[in-house]
Structures are given as structure tokens and as C-alpha cells.
Amino acid sequence: VENRIICSSKGIYPQPELTWSTIPPSNTTMQNRTTVQQTEEQLYSISSSLMVSDSACVDMMHPTRPGWRAPSVSSSVATIPCSASNSSLHNFTLTWRFNHSQVIVHQVETSSTFTASERWSKHVKDVSASGSLTLQDLSSNQEGVYTCELSDEEGTLITNILLKIENGTIRRSLLT
């Protein structure tokens, strides 16, 4: 008897990769099918299914058994886009905040470099020319709402994105 195990995730960046493995390791070729799709928001969705024998399924379904390990898509780097990333930016001020209060980075167009707060300096990897924030070395302590405040002579655009980290998987959701 065979069973199908499915692992899927949505709202991922950068493009995810998924690897199936067995414990103990096996030379048997696994029959899996993986699809990766990119959304209009430039995020990725991944879905993979694996056919396993009944005994392999029993091993995976009982986390109390020695050597059990759930499949995961992992990454310690996340890029969070600012919603105005497609527009040309002139005479702007960019501020990224965490949970509506902590300033992560601040950038003024005239300086072409960003300033990361001391508390966030080890996590800020980059701020792109389009305003996207790339973070590194993330843990559950960095779960929360990230706010991009982009101001120019026409006004201020505010984008809120919820970042969750579950079992090594980073998920982003645009809050409206």
C-alpha cells in the first residue's frame, strides 16, 4: 500500500527549493513531484508530493519515534518589497519599521546609503534601489509587522507586511 505526503508553502522569497530525505538514508529512488510558481507580487509558492510505502508513512507520522524529522523549506534570508518598488523614486525618504515602532533602517535619496539602527544592524543585509529590505539571520524574535514608509513630494505611501517564521520557513503576508 502506498500513501501520498504533501508539503506546500506560499508567499516565499527567494525561490524555494525542497528536498525529501529518509531516516535512515535509503538508496531507493523516491517518486516525488514538485512545482514552483511565481505570483504577480514576485513571491513563490511550492508544492511537492511524495509517494511512500505504508511503513515509511508510519515512521513519518509519529514524531515520538527516534529520528523523526518533518519536511521543511528553510531560509535565513528574506527580502521584503516596498509596494512602490516599480515606480521611479525622486526626492524620497524611506523608513522601515518593525511592529510600528522600532526603526530598522532610514534612507534619504540624496545619501544613496541606508542607516540601520544598532538593534537591527546584524539583520539588515541590504536595501535595494527600489526600497526592498533584505534581512538575514532571522529567528522567531523577528516575527512581526514590517512597515515601509516611502515619502516624496506627493505624499507618503505606507505598506505593512506580516513576517512569520515557522519551522525554518519564512512567510510574508501583505496586510491591508
Coordinates of N, CA and C in Angstrom, one line a residue:
V1 N 0.9 -1.2 0.0 CA 0.0 0.0 0.0 C 0.9 1.2 0.0
E2 N 0.5 2.2 -0.8 CA 1.3 3.5 -0.9 C 0.4 4.6 -0.4
N3 N 1.0 5.6 0.2 CA 0.4 6.8 0.6 C 1.1 8.0 0.0
R4 N 0.4 9.2 0.0 CA 1.0 10.4 -0.6 C 1.1 11.4 0.6
I5 N 2.3 11.9 0.7 CA 2.6 13.0 1.6 C 2.8 14.3 0.8
I6 N 2.2 15.4 1.3 CA 2.3 16.6 0.6 C 2.9 17.7 1.5
C7 N 3.8 18.4 0.9 CA 4.5 19.6 1.6 C 4.2 20.8 0.7
S8 N 3.7 21.8 1.3 CA 3.5 23.0 0.5 C 3.6 24.3 1.3
S9 N 3.9 25.4 0.6 CA 4.1 26.7 1.3 C 3.8 27.8 0.3
K10 N 3.3 28.9 0.8 CA 3.0 30.1 -0.1 C 3.7 31.3 0.4
G11 N 3.8 32.3 -0.5 CA 4.3 33.6 -0.1 C 5.8 33.6 0.3
I12 N 6.7 32.9 -0.5 CA 8.1 32.7 -0.1 C 8.9 33.6 -1.1
Y13 N 10.0 34.1 -0.5 CA 11.1 34.7 -1.3 C 12.4 34.5 -0.6
P14 N 13.5 34.2 -1.2 CA 13.6 33.9 -2.7 C 13.0 32.6 -3.1
Q15 N 13.2 32.2 -4.4 CA 12.7 31.0 -4.9 C 13.1 29.8 -4.0
P16 N 12.1 29.0 -3.5 CA 12.4 27.9 -2.6 C 12.9 26.7 -3.4
E17 N 13.6 25.9 -2.6 CA 14.0 24.5 -3.1 C 13.5 23.6 -2.0
L18 N 13.1 22.4 -2.4 CA 12.6 21.4 -1.4 C 13.3 20.1 -1.7
T19 N 13.8 19.4 -0.6 CA 14.5 18.1 -0.7 C 13.8 17.2 0.2
W20 N 13.4 16.0 -0.3 CA 12.9 14.9 0.5 C 14.0 14.0 0.9
S21 N 14.0 13.5 2.2 CA 15.0 12.6 2.6 C 14.4 11.5 3.5
T22 N 15.1 10.4 3.7 CA 14.5 9.4 4.6 C 15.5 9.2 5.8
I23 N 15.0 8.7 6.9 CA 15.8 8.3 8.0 C 15.4 6.9 8.4
P24 N 16.3 6.0 8.3 CA 17.7 6.1 7.8 C 17.8 6.4 6.3
P25 N 18.9 6.9 5.9 CA 19.1 7.1 4.4 C 18.8 5.9 3.6
S26 N 18.3 6.1 2.4 CA 17.9 5.0 1.5 C 18.4 5.2 0.1
N27 N 18.8 4.2 -0.6 CA 19.2 4.3 -2.0 C 18.0 4.2 -2.9
T28 N 16.8 4.0 -2.4 CA 15.6 3.9 -3.2 C 15.3 5.2 -3.8
T29 N 15.0 5.2 -5.1 CA 14.6 6.4 -5.8 C 13.2 6.8 -5.3
M30 N 13.0 8.0 -4.8 CA 11.7 8.5 -4.4 C 10.9 9.1 -5.5
Q31 N 9.6 8.7 -5.5 CA 8.7 9.2 -6.6 C 8.1 10.5 -6.0
N32 N 8.6 11.7 -6.4 CA 8.0 12.9 -6.0 C 7.8 13.8 -7.1
R33 N 6.9 14.7 -6.9 CA 6.5 15.7 -8.0 C 6.5 17.1 -7.3
T34 N 7.3 18.0 -7.7 CA 7.4 19.3 -7.1 C 7.1 20.4 -8.1
T35 N 6.3 21.4 -7.8 CA 6.0 22.5 -8.6 C 6.3 23.8 -7.9
V36 N 6.9 24.8 -8.6 CA 7.2 26.1 -8.0 C 6.5 27.1 -8.9
Q37 N 5.7 28.0 -8.4 CA 5.1 29.0 -9.2 C 5.4 30.4 -8.6
Q38 N 5.5 31.4 -9.5 CA 5.7 32.8 -9.0 C 4.5 33.6 -9.2
T39 N 4.1 34.4 -8.2 CA 2.9 35.2 -8.2 C 3.2 36.5 -8.8
E40 N 2.1 37.3 -9.0 CA 2.3 38.7 -9.5 C 3.1 39.5 -8.6
E41 N 3.0 39.2 -7.3 CA 3.8 40.0 -6.3 C 5.2 39.6 -6.2
Q42 N 5.7 38.7 -7.1 CA 7.1 38.2 -7.2 C 7.4 37.3 -6.0
L43 N 6.4 36.7 -5.4 CA 6.6 35.7 -4.3 C 6.4 34.3 -4.9
Y44 N 6.8 33.3 -4.2 CA 6.8 32.0 -4.8 C 5.9 31.1 -3.9
S45 N 5.3 30.1 -4.6 CA 4.6 29.0 -3.9 C 5.2 27.7 -4.4
I46 N 5.3 26.8 -3.4 CA 5.9 25.5 -3.7 C 5.0 24.4 -3.2
S47 N 4.9 23.3 -4.0 CA 4.1 22.2 -3.6 C 4.8 20.9 -4.0
S48 N 4.9 20.0 -3.2 CA 5.6 18.7 -3.5 C 4.8 17.6 -2.9
S49 N 4.7 16.5 -3.7 CA 4.0 15.3 -3.2 C 5.0 14.1 -3.3
L50 N 4.9 13.3 -2.4 CA 5.8 12.1 -2.3 C 5.0 10.8 -2.1
M51 N 5.2 9.8 -2.9 CA 4.6 8.5 -2.7 C 5.5 7.7 -1.8
V52 N 4.9 7.2 -0.7 CA 5.7 6.4 0.2 C 4.9 5.1 0.6
S53 N 5.7 4.1 1.0 CA 5.0 2.8 1.4 C 4.4 3.1 2.7
D54 N 3.5 2.2 3.1 CA 2.8 2.3 4.3 C 3.7 2.4 5.5
S55 N 4.8 1.6 5.5 CA 5.7 1.6 6.7 C 6.4 2.9 6.8
A56 N 6.8 3.5 5.7 CA 7.5 4.8 5.7 C 6.6 5.9 6.3
C57 N 5.3 5.8 5.9 CA 4.4 6.8 6.4 C 4.2 6.6 7.9
V58 N 4.2 5.4 8.4 CA 4.1 5.3 9.9 C 5.3 5.9 10.6
D59 N 6.5 5.8 10.0 CA 7.6 6.4 10.6 C 7.5 7.9 10.6
M60 N 7.0 8.5 9.6 CA 6.9 10.0 9.5 C 5.8 10.5 10.3
M61 N 4.8 9.8 10.5 CA 3.6 10.3 11.2 C 3.7 10.2 12.7
H62 N 4.7 9.7 13.2 CA 4.8 9.5 14.7 C 6.1 10.3 15.2
P63 N 5.9 11.6 15.5 CA 7.1 12.4 15.9 C 7.8 11.9 17.1
T64 N 7.2 11.0 17.9 CA 7.9 10.5 19.1 C 8.9 9.4 18.8
R65 N 8.8 8.9 17.6 CA 9.8 7.9 17.2 C 11.2 8.5 17.0
P66 N 12.3 7.8 17.3 CA 13.6 8.3 17.1 C 13.9 8.6 15.6
G67 N 14.5 9.7 15.4 CA 14.9 10.1 14.0 C 13.8 10.8 13.2
W68 N 12.7 11.1 13.8 CA 11.6 11.7 13.0 C 12.0 13.1 12.7
R69 N 11.8 13.5 11.4 CA 12.1 14.9 11.0 C 11.0 15.3 10.0
A70 N 10.3 16.3 10.2 CA 9.3 16.8 9.3 C 10.0 17.5 8.1
P71 N 9.4 17.4 6.9 CA 10.0 18.1 5.7 C 9.8 19.6 5.9
S72 N 10.8 20.4 5.5 CA 10.7 21.8 5.6 C 11.4 22.5 4.5
V73 N 11.0 23.8 4.3 CA 11.6 24.7 3.3 C 12.3 25.7 4.2
S74 N 13.6 25.8 4.2 CA 14.3 26.7 5.1 C 15.1 27.8 4.4
S75 N 15.2 28.9 5.1 CA 16.0 30.0 4.7 C 16.2 30.9 5.9
S76 N 17.3 31.6 5.9 CA 17.5 32.6 7.0 C 17.6 34.0 6.4
V77 N 17.2 34.1 5.1 CA 17.3 35.4 4.4 C 15.9 35.7 3.9
A78 N 15.4 36.9 4.1 CA 14.1 37.3 3.5 C 14.2 38.7 2.9
T79 N 13.6 38.8 1.7 CA 13.5 40.1 1.1 C 12.1 40.6 1.1
I80 N 11.9 41.8 1.7 CA 10.5 42.3 1.8 C 10.4 43.5 0.9
P81 N 9.5 43.4 -0.1 CA 9.4 44.6 -1.1 C 8.5 45.7 -0.5
C82 N 8.9 46.9 -0.9 CA 8.0 48.0 -0.6 C 7.1 48.2 -1.8
S83 N 5.8 48.5 -1.5 CA 4.8 48.4 -2.6 C 5.1 49.3 -3.8
A84 N 5.9 50.3 -3.6 CA 6.2 51.3 -4.7 C 7.5 50.9 -5.5
S85 N 7.9 49.6 -5.3 CA 9.1 49.2 -5.9 C 9.2 49.3 -7.4
N86 N 8.1 49.4 -8.1 CA 8.1 49.6 -9.6 C 8.1 51.0 -10.0
S87 N 7.9 51.9 -9.2 CA 7.9 53.3 -9.6 C 9.3 54.0 -9.5
S88 N 9.5 55.1 -10.2 CA 10.8 55.7 -10.1 C 10.7 56.7 -8.9
L89 N 11.7 56.6 -8.1 CA 11.8 57.4 -6.8 C 12.6 58.6 -7.0
H90 N 12.1 59.8 -6.7 CA 12.8 61.0 -6.7 C 12.6 61.8 -5.4
N91 N 13.6 62.4 -4.8 CA 13.5 63.2 -3.6 C 12.7 62.4 -2.6
F92 N 13.1 61.2 -2.2 CA 12.3 60.4 -1.3 C 13.0 60.2 0.0
T93 N 12.2 59.8 1.0 CA 12.7 59.4 2.3 C 12.1 58.0 2.5
L94 N 12.9 57.0 2.9 CA 12.4 55.6 3.1 C 12.7 55.3 4.5
T95 N 11.7 54.8 5.3 CA 11.9 54.3 6.6 C 11.2 52.9 6.7
W96 N 12.0 51.9 7.2 CA 11.4 50.6 7.5 C 11.3 50.5 9.0
R97 N 10.1 50.1 9.5 CA 9.9 49.9 11.0 C 9.4 48.5 11.3
F98 N 9.7 48.1 12.5 CA 9.2 46.8 13.0 C 8.2 47.0 14.1
N99 N 7.1 46.3 13.9 CA 5.9 46.4 14.8 C 5.5 47.8 15.1
H100 N 5.5 48.6 14.0 CA 5.0 50.0 14.0 C 5.9 51.0 14.8
S101 N 6.9 50.5 15.5 CA 7.6 51.5 16.4 C 9.1 51.4 16.1
Q102 N 9.8 50.3 16.2 CA 11.2 50.2 16.1 C 11.7 50.6 14.7
V103 N 12.6 51.6 14.6 CA 13.1 51.9 13.2 C 14.2 50.9 12.9
I104 N 14.1 50.3 11.7 CA 15.0 49.3 11.3 C 16.1 50.0 10.4
V105 N 15.7 50.7 9.4 CA 16.6 51.5 8.5 C 15.9 52.8 8.1
H106 N 16.8 53.7 7.8 CA 16.3 55.0 7.3 C 17.2 55.4 6.1
Q107 N 16.6 55.9 5.1 CA 17.4 56.3 3.9 C 16.8 57.5 3.3
V108 N 17.7 58.5 2.9 CA 17.3 59.7 2.2 C 17.9 59.5 0.8
E109 N 17.2 59.8 -0.2 CA 17.7 59.6 -1.6 C 19.0 60.3 -1.8
T110 N 19.2 61.5 -1.3 CA 20.5 62.2 -1.6 C 21.7 61.4 -1.0
S111 N 21.5 60.5 -0.1 CA 22.7 59.8 0.5 C 23.0 58.5 -0.1
S112 N 22.2 57.9 -0.9 CA 22.3 56.6 -1.6 C 22.7 55.5 -0.7
T113 N 23.0 55.7 0.6 CA 23.3 54.6 1.5 C 22.2 54.7 2.6
F114 N 21.9 53.6 3.2 CA 21.0 53.5 4.3 C 21.7 53.4 5.6
T115 N 20.9 53.8 6.6 CA 21.4 53.7 8.0 C 20.6 52.8 8.8
A116 N 21.2 51.7 9.2 CA 20.5 50.7 10.0 C 20.6 51.0 11.5
S117 N 19.5 50.8 12.3 CA 19.6 51.1 13.7 C 20.6 50.0 14.3
E118 N 21.1 50.4 15.5 CA 22.1 49.5 16.1 C 21.4 48.1 16.4
R119 N 20.2 48.2 16.8 CA 19.5 46.9 17.2 C 19.3 46.0 16.0
W120 N 19.2 46.6 14.8 CA 18.9 45.8 13.6 C 20.1 45.6 12.7
S121 N 21.2 46.2 13.0 CA 22.4 46.2 12.1 C 22.8 44.8 11.7
K122 N 22.8 43.8 12.6 CA 23.2 42.5 12.2 C 22.2 41.7 11.3
H123 N 21.0 42.2 11.3 CA 20.0 41.6 10.5 C 19.8 42.2 9.1
V124 N 20.1 43.5 9.0 CA 19.9 44.2 7.7 C 21.1 43.8 6.8
K125 N 20.7 43.1 5.7 CA 21.7 42.8 4.7 C 21.8 43.8 3.6
D126 N 20.6 44.4 3.2 CA 20.6 45.3 2.1 C 19.3 46.1 2.0
V127 N 19.3 47.2 1.4 CA 18.1 48.0 1.0 C 18.4 48.3 -0.5
S128 N 17.5 47.7 -1.4 CA 17.7 47.9 -2.8 C 17.4 49.3 -3.3
A129 N 17.7 49.6 -4.5 CA 17.4 50.9 -5.1 C 15.9 51.1 -5.1
S130 N 15.1 50.0 -5.2 CA 13.7 50.1 -5.2 C 13.0 50.2 -3.9
G131 N 13.8 50.1 -2.8 CA 13.3 50.2 -1.4 C 13.1 48.8 -0.7
S132 N 13.3 47.7 -1.4 CA 13.1 46.4 -0.8 C 14.2 46.2 0.3
L133 N 13.7 45.6 1.4 CA 14.6 45.4 2.6 C 14.9 43.9 2.6
T134 N 16.2 43.6 2.6 CA 16.7 42.2 2.7 C 17.3 42.0 4.1
L135 N 16.7 41.0 4.8 CA 17.1 40.7 6.2 C 17.8 39.3 6.2
Q136 N 18.7 39.1 7.2 CA 19.4 37.9 7.3 C 19.4 37.4 8.8
D137 N 19.8 36.2 9.0 CA 20.0 35.6 10.4 C 18.7 35.8 11.2
L138 N 17.6 35.4 10.6 CA 16.3 35.6 11.2 C 15.9 34.5 12.1
S139 N 15.2 34.8 13.2 CA 14.6 33.9 14.1 C 13.2 34.3 14.5
S140 N 12.6 33.6 15.4 CA 11.2 33.9 15.8 C 11.2 35.3 16.4
N141 N 12.3 35.8 16.9 CA 12.3 37.2 17.5 C 12.0 38.3 16.5
Q142 N 12.2 37.9 15.2 CA 12.0 38.9 14.1 C 10.6 38.7 13.5
E143 N 9.8 37.9 14.1 CA 8.4 37.7 13.6 C 7.6 39.0 13.9
G144 N 6.8 39.5 13.0 CA 6.0 40.7 13.3 C 5.6 41.4 12.0
V145 N 5.2 42.7 12.2 CA 4.8 43.5 11.2 C 5.9 44.4 10.8
Y146 N 6.3 44.4 9.5 CA 7.3 45.3 8.9 C 6.6 46.4 8.1
T147 N 6.9 47.6 8.3 CA 6.2 48.7 7.7 C 7.2 49.5 6.9
C148 N 6.9 49.7 5.6 CA 7.7 50.5 4.7 C 7.0 51.9 4.6
E149 N 7.7 52.9 4.9 CA 7.1 54.3 4.8 C 8.0 55.0 3.7
L150 N 7.4 55.3 2.6 CA 8.1 55.9 1.5 C 7.4 57.2 1.2
S151 N 8.2 58.3 1.5 CA 7.7 59.7 1.3 C 8.4 60.4 0.2
D152 N 7.6 61.2 -0.5 CA 8.2 62.1 -1.5 C 7.3 63.3 -1.6
E153 N 7.5 64.2 -2.5 CA 6.8 65.5 -2.6 C 5.3 65.3 -2.8
E154 N 4.9 64.1 -3.3 CA 3.5 63.8 -3.5 C 2.7 63.3 -2.3
G155 N 3.5 62.8 -1.3 CA 2.8 62.2 -0.1 C 3.6 61.0 0.4
T156 N 3.0 60.3 1.3 CA 3.6 59.1 2.0 C 2.8 57.9 1.7
L157 N 3.5 56.8 1.2 CA 2.9 55.5 1.0 C 3.4 54.6 2.1
I158 N 2.4 53.9 2.7 CA 2.7 53.0 3.8 C 2.3 51.6 3.4
T159 N 3.2 50.6 3.6 CA 2.9 49.2 3.3 C 3.3 48.4 4.5
N160 N 2.3 47.6 5.0 CA 2.5 46.7 6.2 C 2.6 45.3 5.7
I161 N 3.6 44.6 6.1 CA 3.8 43.2 5.7 C 4.1 42.4 7.0
L162 N 3.3 41.3 7.1 CA 3.5 40.4 8.3 C 4.5 39.3 7.9
L163 N 5.5 39.2 8.7 CA 6.5 38.2 8.5 C 6.4 37.1 9.6
K164 N 6.2 35.9 9.2 CA 6.2 34.8 10.2 C 7.2 33.8 9.9
I165 N 7.8 33.2 10.9 CA 8.8 32.2 10.7 C 8.4 30.9 11.5
E166 N 8.1 29.9 10.7 CA 7.5 28.6 11.3 C 8.4 27.5 10.8
N167 N 9.0 26.8 11.7 CA 9.8 25.6 11.4 C 10.9 25.9 10.4
G168 N 11.5 27.1 10.4 CA 12.5 27.4 9.4 C 12.0 28.0 8.1
T169 N 10.7 28.1 8.0 CA 10.1 28.6 6.8 C 9.6 30.1 7.0
I170 N 10.0 30.9 6.1 CA 9.7 32.3 6.3 C 8.5 32.6 5.4
R171 N 7.4 33.2 6.0 CA 6.2 33.5 5.2 C 5.9 35.0 5.4
R172 N 5.5 35.6 4.2 CA 5.2 37.0 4.2 C 3.8 37.2 3.8
S173 N 3.0 38.1 4.4 CA 1.7 38.4 4.0 C 1.5 39.9 4.0
L174 N 0.9 40.4 2.9 CA 0.6 41.9 2.8 C -0.6 42.1 3.6
L175 N -0.5 43.1 4.5 CA -1.7 43.5 5.4 C -2.4 44.7 4.7
T176 N -3.7 44.6 4.6 CA -4.4 45.7 4.0 C -5.2 46.5 5.1

